[in-house]
Amino acid sequence: MEDTGKFLFTFKGYNFTYSGIDVDFLENLDDFEIRDDDVFIVTYPKSGTIWGQQLLCLMYFEEHRKRLANVETIDQVPFLEYNVTGRHFDTRPSPRLFCSHIPYYLAPRGLKNRKAKIIYVYRNPKDVMCSFFHFSNMMRILKPSTNMEEFMELFLEGKVYGSLWFDHIRGWYEHKSHFNIQFIMYEDMIKDLRSSILKVCKFLGKELNKEDMDAVVSQAMFENMKSDPRANYESVLNRQPEIRRTDGHFLRKGTIGDWKNHMTVAQNERFDKIFQREMKDLPLKFIWDINEE
Ligand code: A3P
């Protein structure tokens, strides 16, 4: 384990926050017992993790969908590697739902028998970076940056939690044949949430009737999640007020193209050059603007 300052430590080449991490757990992650019907949402930070958690929760738990139980999303779809609200993985009934930011090479070996399912949600990296900039300033557990220039340096060098965005997405994409994985784009969810949910349902072999589907779509909309205390992580922040530096929220803007409000022309050009160099052979589609098809 390499200490990279007050905020991050690097384990097997990947940056974690100190908060919620148990090194023994990471050391044994490869052996973590996977059940065939486990389902994982995997993301690079700020790419729609909470959204994915809420979708799974709504799809799998009728009481969540019908608002019959006051169970929080984070408890129903806990982080694998970050211990946010306590771990009871062994005793959880199947199907177990998880979310995770791990890179492909830290994935438990059991995922490689291609039975358990992984949904990888990805988002255009300029919006990821802007979301991350605000998030890093909001959370006391992360290093703040005075401006976007400063944060962009860290982001493009992978000196943030989650390490380098390019490595994360490339790793999962290039090793997709080792896993049972479905890629879902955040921007597709923004543009047509119902179609994205249908795609996820098909992958998971889940059938929802019209009423249930309507309930999932409605409760996964940004405004509804923002006002739903079970879904927006406010309780996590309230339980541990010391982790918040400023008054921000996990659900901030939830749109496509906010990077245009943050990046200068020069920063954008530099980013584009790096993006083209790093991504030229990766056949994934990206949407950068809310009006783009
Ligand atoms: P912004 O900061 O750009 O608003 P993560 O959960 O991986 O940390 O990602 C957080 C980002 O996803 C935030 O982006 C948040 O607003 C956005 N998000 C969460 N739920 C959403 C929803 N229902 N619709 C659109 N965006 C959502």
XYZ file of N, CA, C and O and ligand atoms in Angstrom, residues 43-51 101 123 127 131 186 190 220-222 225 250-255, ligand 1:
127
model
N -18.774 1.551 -11.871
C -18.608 2.875 -12.483
C -17.247 3.449 -12.108
O -16.668 3.074 -11.086
N -16.799 4.390 -12.901
C -15.772 5.331 -12.448
C -16.552 6.369 -11.617
O -17.704 6.678 -11.951
N -15.951 6.940 -10.552
C -16.702 7.911 -9.746
C -17.336 9.019 -10.596
O -16.786 9.429 -11.613
N -18.486 9.451 -10.176
C -19.247 10.565 -10.762
C -19.847 10.257 -12.133
O -20.096 11.143 -12.942
N -20.066 8.982 -12.378
C -20.594 8.581 -13.689
C -22.026 8.060 -13.625
O -22.546 7.563 -14.619
N -22.643 8.157 -12.433
C -24.026 7.681 -12.320
C -24.171 6.473 -11.401
O -25.105 5.685 -11.550
N -23.284 6.362 -10.426
C -23.339 5.236 -9.483
C -24.665 5.222 -8.719
O -25.360 4.206 -8.663
N -24.988 6.365 -8.133
C -26.204 6.444 -7.306
C -27.430 6.138 -8.154
O -28.374 5.492 -7.701
N -27.374 6.615 -9.368
C -28.495 6.378 -10.286
C -28.651 4.887 -10.541
O -29.747 4.329 -10.488
N -16.447 0.798 -7.592
C -15.607 1.596 -8.506
C -14.337 0.842 -8.888
O -13.441 1.424 -9.501
N -19.853 7.690 -18.556
C -20.343 9.049 -18.829
C -19.238 9.825 -19.511
O -18.049 9.534 -19.279
N -17.919 15.862 -18.364
C -18.923 16.035 -17.310
C -18.527 15.289 -16.041
O -18.803 15.755 -14.935
N -18.266 17.203 -12.483
C -18.978 16.675 -11.328
C -17.980 16.358 -10.204
O -18.213 16.675 -9.023
N -24.546 6.881 -19.465
C -25.288 7.846 -18.633
C -26.154 8.748 -19.513
O -27.326 9.001 -19.221
N -30.188 9.742 -19.636
C -30.777 11.096 -19.573
C -31.764 11.278 -20.724
O -32.854 11.800 -20.547
N -36.791 7.116 -10.731
C -35.368 7.247 -11.071
C -35.082 8.587 -11.746
O -33.929 8.871 -12.089
N -36.126 9.407 -11.916
C -35.894 10.734 -12.507
C -35.149 11.608 -11.508
O -35.349 11.496 -10.299
N -34.325 12.483 -12.043
C -33.443 13.299 -11.205
C -34.198 14.008 -10.068
O -33.835 13.874 -8.897
N -35.492 11.666 -7.422
C -34.422 11.123 -6.571
C -33.878 12.192 -5.636
O -33.565 11.931 -4.484
N -25.015 15.104 -3.500
C -24.624 14.074 -4.469
C -25.379 14.280 -5.781
O -24.834 14.086 -6.856
N -26.660 14.630 -5.670
C -27.420 14.934 -6.879
C -27.313 16.437 -7.096
O -27.980 17.228 -6.432
N -26.463 16.832 -8.009
C -26.139 18.247 -8.197
C -26.951 18.797 -9.356
O -27.982 19.417 -9.172
N -26.509 18.553 -10.616
C -27.230 19.066 -11.781
C -27.869 17.957 -12.606
O -28.923 18.143 -13.193
N -27.160 16.858 -12.739
C -27.718 15.707 -13.449
C -28.045 15.979 -14.902
O -29.131 15.646 -15.378
N -27.095 16.567 -15.609
C -27.372 16.875 -17.009
C -26.177 16.538 -17.895
O -25.174 16.010 -17.433
P -23.547 16.042 -11.488
O -22.582 16.362 -10.408
O -23.034 16.390 -12.857
O -24.905 16.596 -11.243
P -22.061 9.225 -8.838
O -23.319 8.677 -8.285
O -21.296 8.244 -9.665
O -21.238 9.881 -7.788
O -22.450 10.326 -9.904
C -23.063 11.522 -9.495
C -23.565 12.242 -10.716
O -24.722 11.550 -11.229
C -24.014 13.659 -10.362
O -23.726 14.438 -11.520
C -25.500 13.439 -10.149
O -26.269 14.605 -10.241
C -25.795 12.455 -11.275
N -27.072 11.761 -11.081
C -27.460 11.033 -10.025
N -28.741 10.620 -10.173
C -29.165 11.118 -11.348
C -30.420 11.077 -12.064
N -31.483 10.453 -11.598
N -30.481 11.707 -13.262
C -29.405 12.355 -13.761
N -28.207 12.443 -13.123
C -28.090 11.833 -11.936
